[in-house]
Coordinates of C-alpha atoms in Angstrom, one line a residue:
Chain A
X1 CA 220.6 -4.1 -26.8
X2 CA 219.6 -4.5 -30.4
X3 CA 216.8 -2.1 -31.3
X4 CA 214.7 -1.0 -34.2
X5 CA 213.6 2.6 -34.6
X6 CA 210.4 2.9 -36.4
X7 CA 208.9 6.2 -37.5
X8 CA 206.7 8.0 -37.5
X9 CA 204.9 6.8 -34.3
X10 CA 201.6 8.0 -35.7
X11 CA 200.1 9.3 -38.9
X12 CA 196.8 11.1 -39.5
X13 CA 196.0 11.3 -43.2
X14 CA 193.1 11.8 -45.6
X15 CA 191.7 8.9 -47.5
X16 CA 193.4 8.5 -50.8
X17 CA 196.8 9.8 -49.7
X18 CA 200.0 7.8 -49.9
X19 CA 201.7 6.7 -46.7
X20 CA 205.4 6.0 -46.0
X21 CA 207.0 4.6 -42.8
X22 CA 210.4 3.3 -42.1
X23 CA 212.6 1.4 -39.7
X24 CA 216.3 1.8 -39.0
X25 CA 218.9 0.1 -36.9
X26 CA 222.5 0.4 -36.1
X27 CA 222.9 -3.4 -36.7
X28 CA 222.7 -5.5 -39.8
X29 CA 219.6 -7.6 -40.6
X30 CA 219.2 -10.7 -42.7
X31 CA 215.4 -10.5 -42.8
X32 CA 212.9 -7.7 -42.6
X33 CA 209.1 -8.2 -42.1
X34 CA 206.2 -5.8 -42.1
X35 CA 203.1 -6.6 -40.1
X36 CA 199.7 -4.9 -39.6
X37 CA 197.7 -5.2 -36.4
X38 CA 194.0 -4.5 -36.2
X39 CA 192.3 -3.7 -32.9
X40 CA 191.8 -6.9 -30.9
X41 CA 193.7 -9.0 -33.3
X42 CA 197.2 -10.4 -33.7
X43 CA 199.7 -9.0 -36.1
X44 CA 199.3 -10.2 -39.7
X45 CA 202.2 -10.5 -42.0
X46 CA 202.1 -8.1 -45.0
X47 CA 205.5 -8.4 -46.7
X48 CA 208.7 -10.4 -46.0
X49 CA 212.1 -9.3 -47.4
X50 CA 215.1 -11.6 -47.4
X51 CA 217.8 -9.9 -49.6
X52 CA 219.4 -6.4 -49.5
X53 CA 217.9 -4.2 -52.1
X54 CA 214.8 -6.4 -52.5
X55 CA 211.7 -4.4 -53.5
X56 CA 208.4 -6.3 -53.0
X57 CA 204.8 -5.4 -53.5
X58 CA 201.6 -6.7 -52.1
X59 CA 198.7 -4.9 -53.8
X60 CA 198.9 -1.3 -52.8
X61 CA 201.8 -2.0 -50.4
X62 CA 205.5 -1.8 -51.3
X63 CA 208.4 -2.5 -49.1
X64 CA 212.1 -2.5 -49.6
X65 CA 215.1 -4.0 -47.8
X66 CA 217.7 -1.3 -47.6
X67 CA 221.0 -1.8 -49.4
X68 CA 223.0 -1.2 -46.2
X69 CA 220.8 -4.0 -44.6
X70 CA 220.1 -1.6 -41.7
X71 CA 216.8 -0.1 -42.8
X72 CA 213.5 -0.8 -44.5
X73 CA 210.5 1.2 -45.6
X74 CA 206.8 0.4 -46.3
X75 CA 204.7 2.5 -48.6
X76 CA 200.9 2.3 -48.9
X77 CA 199.4 4.0 -52.0
X78 CA 195.9 5.5 -52.3
X79 CA 195.0 4.7 -48.7
X80 CA 191.5 3.4 -47.9
X81 CA 189.6 3.2 -44.5
X82 CA 190.6 -0.4 -43.9
X83 CA 194.2 0.5 -43.9
X84 CA 193.7 1.9 -40.4
X85 CA 195.7 0.0 -37.8
X86 CA 199.2 -0.3 -36.3
X87 CA 202.0 -1.3 -38.6
X88 CA 205.1 -3.0 -37.2
X89 CA 208.5 -3.6 -38.8
X90 CA 210.3 -6.7 -37.5
X91 CA 213.7 -8.0 -38.2
X92 CA 216.1 -10.8 -37.6
X93 CA 219.6 -9.6 -36.8
X94 CA 222.6 -11.3 -38.4
X95 CA 224.4 -11.9 -35.2
X96 CA 223.1 -15.0 -33.7
X97 CA 219.6 -14.1 -32.5
X98 CA 217.1 -16.7 -33.4
X99 CA 214.3 -14.3 -32.9
X100 CA 212.5 -11.3 -34.3
X101 CA 212.9 -7.8 -32.9
X102 CA 209.9 -5.5 -33.4
X103 CA 209.8 -1.7 -34.0
X104 CA 207.6 0.4 -31.8
X105 CA 204.8 0.5 -34.4
X106 CA 203.2 3.2 -36.6
X107 CA 199.6 4.0 -35.8
X108 CA 197.8 5.0 -39.0
X109 CA 194.5 7.0 -38.7
X110 CA 192.6 7.9 -41.8
X111 CA 190.2 10.9 -41.9
X112 CA 187.3 10.3 -44.2
Chain B
X1 CA 190.7 -23.3 -40.0
X2 CA 192.6 -21.0 -37.7
X3 CA 196.3 -21.3 -38.3
X4 CA 197.4 -20.3 -34.8
X5 CA 194.7 -20.4 -32.1
X6 CA 195.1 -19.5 -28.5
X7 CA 192.7 -19.7 -25.6
X8 CA 191.2 -17.9 -23.8
X9 CA 190.9 -14.6 -25.6
X10 CA 190.2 -12.8 -22.4
X11 CA 191.4 -13.6 -18.9
X12 CA 190.5 -11.6 -15.8
X13 CA 192.0 -12.8 -12.5
X14 CA 193.1 -11.7 -9.1
X15 CA 196.6 -11.1 -7.9
X16 CA 198.3 -14.2 -6.6
X17 CA 196.3 -16.6 -8.8
X18 CA 197.9 -19.1 -11.2
X19 CA 196.6 -19.2 -14.8
X20 CA 197.4 -20.9 -18.1
X21 CA 197.1 -19.9 -21.7
X22 CA 197.0 -22.5 -24.4
X23 CA 198.2 -22.3 -28.0
X24 CA 198.0 -24.6 -31.0
X25 CA 199.2 -24.3 -34.6
X26 CA 198.1 -26.4 -37.5
X27 CA 200.6 -25.1 -40.0
X28 CA 203.2 -27.8 -39.4
X29 CA 205.7 -25.2 -38.2
X30 CA 208.7 -26.3 -36.2
X31 CA 209.0 -23.2 -34.0
X32 CA 206.6 -21.5 -31.6
X33 CA 206.8 -18.4 -29.6
X34 CA 205.2 -16.4 -26.8
X35 CA 205.2 -12.6 -27.1
X36 CA 204.0 -9.9 -24.6
X37 CA 202.5 -6.7 -25.9
X38 CA 202.3 -3.9 -23.3
X39 CA 199.9 -1.0 -23.1
X40 CA 202.1 1.0 -25.5
X41 CA 201.7 -1.8 -28.0
X42 CA 205.4 -2.7 -27.8
X43 CA 205.9 -6.4 -28.8
X44 CA 208.6 -8.3 -27.0
X45 CA 209.5 -12.0 -27.3
X46 CA 209.4 -14.0 -24.2
X47 CA 210.1 -17.6 -25.2
X48 CA 210.8 -19.7 -28.3
X49 CA 210.6 -23.4 -28.7
X50 CA 211.9 -25.3 -31.7
X51 CA 210.7 -28.9 -32.0
X52 CA 209.6 -28.9 -28.4
X53 CA 213.0 -27.6 -27.2
X54 CA 213.4 -24.3 -25.5
X55 CA 215.8 -22.1 -27.5
X56 CA 215.0 -18.6 -26.3
X57 CA 214.2 -17.4 -22.8
X58 CA 214.3 -13.6 -22.6
X59 CA 214.9 -12.9 -19.0
X60 CA 211.3 -13.6 -18.1
X61 CA 210.5 -14.0 -14.4
X62 CA 210.5 -17.7 -13.5
X63 CA 206.8 -17.4 -12.5
X64 CA 206.3 -17.8 -16.3
X65 CA 206.7 -21.4 -17.4
X66 CA 206.2 -22.5 -21.0
X67 CA 205.5 -26.1 -21.9
X68 CA 205.5 -27.7 -25.3
X69 CA 204.0 -31.2 -25.3
X70 CA 204.6 -31.5 -29.0
X71 CA 205.7 -29.1 -31.8
X72 CA 202.1 -28.1 -32.5
X73 CA 201.4 -26.9 -29.0
X74 CA 203.0 -24.3 -26.7
X75 CA 201.3 -23.4 -23.4
X76 CA 202.1 -20.7 -21.0
X77 CA 201.6 -21.1 -17.3
X78 CA 201.9 -18.1 -15.0
X79 CA 202.2 -18.5 -11.2
X80 CA 201.4 -15.9 -8.5
X81 CA 200.1 -13.3 -11.0
X82 CA 201.0 -9.7 -10.4
X83 CA 199.4 -6.4 -11.5
X84 CA 202.3 -5.8 -13.9
X85 CA 201.5 -9.0 -15.7
X86 CA 198.5 -7.4 -17.3
X87 CA 199.1 -7.3 -21.0
X88 CA 198.2 -9.0 -24.2
X89 CA 200.0 -12.3 -24.8
X90 CA 200.5 -13.5 -28.3
X91 CA 201.4 -17.0 -29.5
X92 CA 203.2 -17.3 -32.9
X93 CA 204.7 -19.9 -35.0
X94 CA 207.2 -20.0 -37.9
X95 CA 208.5 -22.6 -40.3
X96 CA 212.0 -22.6 -38.6
X97 CA 213.8 -20.9 -35.8
X98 CA 214.4 -17.2 -36.3
X99 CA 210.9 -16.0 -36.7
X100 CA 210.9 -15.2 -40.4
X101 CA 207.4 -15.6 -41.7
X102 CA 205.8 -15.8 -38.3
X103 CA 202.0 -16.2 -38.0
X104 CA 200.4 -14.9 -34.8
X105 CA 197.4 -15.9 -32.8
X106 CA 194.6 -13.5 -31.9
X107 CA 196.1 -12.8 -28.5
X108 CA 195.0 -13.3 -24.9
X109 CA 194.2 -10.1 -23.0
X110 CA 195.2 -10.8 -19.4
X111 CA 194.0 -8.4 -16.7
X112 CA 195.2 -8.9 -13.2
X113 CA 193.1 -7.1 -10.5

């Protein structure tokens, strides 16, 4: 089936460090989304990407829609304690599916 | 005002019982969804409704029956609950079918004992 591979699965960093995570697929996407989930809450949309090559920022977050339309990355600069959580990529495949497929998530832990 | 609200937030019930989870969105979106998040945090779509019409049913057991009385509401009824149904269930909505720009509710943690 159509799958997203998200990596890394977990990250342990020091406060102030930059973070990078990515998602890849063997299929072509027409939309990439990045979400963050805090404990006990639902996922919250961080950044939406709609065009190949698109680079979008939201504060300290930057995400790009890969040129091949099969990948996307999310960078977080100068991490702070409230960045802790699980980050999910999600995408809408080109072929027919009227739904989002989610990556496995990246659990971010920040050491003070 | 909460954009996507679902109730209850927690639900503990015995095997074999029937239970319902309710969801409402005040965003004026046309499409609503139910997702299941397992213990490994993997999020998988279960159902999608667009303007009250079912458009996605992802091979979910027919013990799960969604109902959309209007485009602002999507409820999930589960019959004969099993231990494996324990998970967090999320309701979501998006402006149109496909899921782009989806907003999620806070989730309902279902525990079947």
